Coordinates of N, CA and C in Angstrom, one line a residue:
M1 N 92.0 40.3 11.9 CA 92.6 39.0 12.0 C 92.2 38.2 10.7
L2 N 93.2 37.4 10.2 CA 93.0 36.6 9.1 C 92.4 35.3 9.5
I3 N 91.4 34.8 8.7 CA 90.8 33.5 9.0 C 91.0 32.7 7.7
I4 N 91.6 31.6 7.8 CA 91.8 30.7 6.7 C 91.1 29.4 7.0
P5 N 90.0 29.2 6.4 CA 89.3 27.9 6.6 C 90.0 26.7 5.9
I6 N 90.3 25.7 6.6 CA 91.0 24.5 6.1 C 90.0 23.5 5.7
K7 N 90.0 23.0 4.5 CA 89.1 22.0 4.0 C 89.5 20.6 4.4
D8 N 88.5 19.7 4.4 CA 88.8 18.3 4.9 C 89.9 17.7 3.9
G9 N 90.9 17.2 4.6 CA 91.9 16.5 3.8 C 92.9 17.4 3.1
E10 N 92.9 18.7 3.4 CA 93.8 19.7 2.7 C 95.1 19.6 3.4
N11 N 96.1 19.7 2.5 CA 97.5 19.7 3.0 C 97.8 21.0 3.8
I12 N 98.5 20.8 4.9 CA 98.8 22.0 5.7 C 99.7 23.0 5.0
D13 N 100.6 22.5 4.1 CA 101.5 23.4 3.3 C 100.6 24.3 2.4
R14 N 99.6 23.7 1.8 CA 98.7 24.5 0.9 C 98.0 25.6 1.7
A15 N 97.5 25.2 2.9 CA 96.8 26.2 3.7 C 97.8 27.3 4.2
L16 N 99.0 26.9 4.5 CA 100.0 27.9 4.9 C 100.3 28.9 3.7
K17 N 100.4 28.3 2.5 CA 100.6 29.1 1.3 C 99.5 30.1 1.1
R18 N 98.2 29.7 1.3 CA 97.1 30.5 1.2 C 97.1 31.7 2.2
Y19 N 97.5 31.3 3.4 CA 97.6 32.3 4.5 C 98.7 33.3 4.2
K20 N 99.8 32.9 3.7 CA 100.9 33.9 3.3 C 100.4 34.8 2.2
R21 N 99.7 34.2 1.2 CA 99.3 35.1 0.1 C 98.3 36.1 0.6
K22 N 97.4 35.7 1.4 CA 96.3 36.6 2.0 C 97.0 37.7 2.8
F23 N 98.0 37.3 3.6 CA 98.7 38.2 4.5 C 99.5 39.3 3.6
D24 N 100.1 38.8 2.5 CA 100.8 39.8 1.6 C 99.8 40.8 1.0
K25 N 98.6 40.3 0.7 CA 97.6 41.2 0.1 C 97.1 42.3 1.0
T26 N 97.1 42.0 2.3 CA 96.7 43.0 3.3 C 97.7 44.2 3.4
G27 N 98.9 43.9 3.1 CA 99.9 45.0 3.1 C 100.4 45.4 4.5
T28 N 100.2 44.6 5.5 CA 100.5 44.9 6.8 C 102.0 45.2 7.0
V29 N 102.9 44.3 6.4 CA 104.3 44.5 6.6 C 104.8 45.8 5.9
R30 N 104.2 46.0 4.7 CA 104.6 47.3 4.0 C 104.2 48.5 4.8
Q31 N 103.0 48.5 5.4 CA 102.5 49.6 6.2 C 103.4 49.8 7.4
L32 N 103.8 48.8 8.1 CA 104.7 48.9 9.2 C 106.0 49.5 8.8
R33 N 106.6 49.0 7.7 CA 107.9 49.6 7.3 C 107.8 51.0 6.9
A34 N 106.7 51.4 6.3 CA 106.5 52.8 5.9 C 106.3 53.7 7.1
R35 N 105.8 53.2 8.2 CA 105.6 54.0 9.4 C 106.8 54.2 10.2
Q36 N 107.9 53.3 9.9 CA 109.1 53.4 10.7 C 109.8 54.7 10.4
A37 N 109.8 55.2 9.2 CA 110.5 56.4 8.9 C 109.6 57.3 8.1
F38 N 109.6 58.7 8.4 CA 108.8 59.6 7.7 C 109.3 59.9 6.3
T39 N 108.4 59.9 5.3 CA 108.8 60.2 4.0 C 108.1 61.5 3.6
K40 N 108.8 62.4 3.1 CA 108.2 63.7 2.7 C 107.2 63.5 1.6
P41 N 106.1 64.3 1.5 CA 105.1 64.1 0.5 C 105.7 64.3 -0.9
S42 N 106.7 65.2 -1.1 CA 107.3 65.4 -2.4 C 108.0 64.2 -2.9
V43 N 108.7 63.5 -1.9 CA 109.4 62.3 -2.3 C 108.4 61.2 -2.7
V44 N 107.3 61.1 -2.0 CA 106.3 60.1 -2.3 C 105.7 60.4 -3.7
R45 N 105.4 61.6 -4.0 CA 104.8 62.0 -5.3 C 105.9 61.7 -6.4
R46 N 107.1 62.0 -6.2 CA 108.2 61.7 -7.2 C 108.3 60.3 -7.5
A47 N 108.2 59.4 -6.4 CA 108.2 58.0 -6.6 C 107.0 57.5 -7.4
Q48 N 105.8 58.1 -7.1 CA 104.6 57.7 -7.9 C 104.8 58.0 -9.3
V49 N 105.3 59.2 -9.6 CA 105.5 59.7 -11.0 C 106.5 58.8 -11.7
Q50 N 107.6 58.4 -11.1 CA 108.6 57.6 -11.7 C 108.0 56.2 -12.0
K51 N 107.2 55.7 -11.0 CA 106.6 54.4 -11.3 C 105.6 54.4 -12.4
A52 N 104.8 55.5 -12.5 CA 103.9 55.6 -13.6 C 104.6 55.7 -14.9
A53 N 105.7 56.5 -15.0 CA 106.4 56.6 -16.2 C 107.1 55.3 -16.6
Y54 N 107.5 54.5 -15.7 CA 108.1 53.2 -16.0 C 107.1 52.3 -16.5
I55 N 105.9 52.2 -15.9 CA 104.8 51.4 -16.4 C 104.4 51.8 -17.8
Q56 N 104.3 53.1 -18.0 CA 103.8 53.6 -19.3 C 104.9 53.3 -20.4
N57 N 106.1 53.3 -20.0 CA 107.2 53.0 -21.0 C 107.1 51.5 -21.3
L58 N 106.8 50.6 -20.3 CA 106.7 49.2 -20.6 C 105.5 49.0 -21.5
R59 N 104.4 49.6 -21.3 CA 103.2 49.5 -22.1 C 103.5 50.0 -23.6
D60 N 104.2 51.1 -23.7 CA 104.5 51.6 -25.0 C 105.4 50.6 -25.8
N61 N 106.3 50.0 -25.1 CA 107.2 49.0 -25.8 C 106.5 47.8 -26.2
V62 N 105.4 47.4 -25.5 CA 104.7 46.2 -25.8 C 103.8 46.5 -27.0
E63 N 103.2 47.7 -27.1 CA 102.3 48.1 -28.2 C 103.1 48.3 -29.5
G64 N 104.2 48.9 -29.4 CA 105.0 49.3 -30.6 C 105.9 48.3 -31.1

C-alpha cells in the first residue's frame, strides 16, 4: 500500500501528483498488463536486445 504523507497547508493537487508519480514507479499497471498475456522468453529477449541497441545508438550519436 502506498502512503503519501500530506504536509500542513499542502495543495491536494500536489499530493495527488506525488501519489501518481509514486504509483508509476512501482510498476503495478505494467505488471498487470504483462500478466494478461503470455510472452515467449525469446520475444522478451529480442525486445531487450532491440532496446539496448536503440539506446546504444542514441549514445553513439551524442558522443560522435
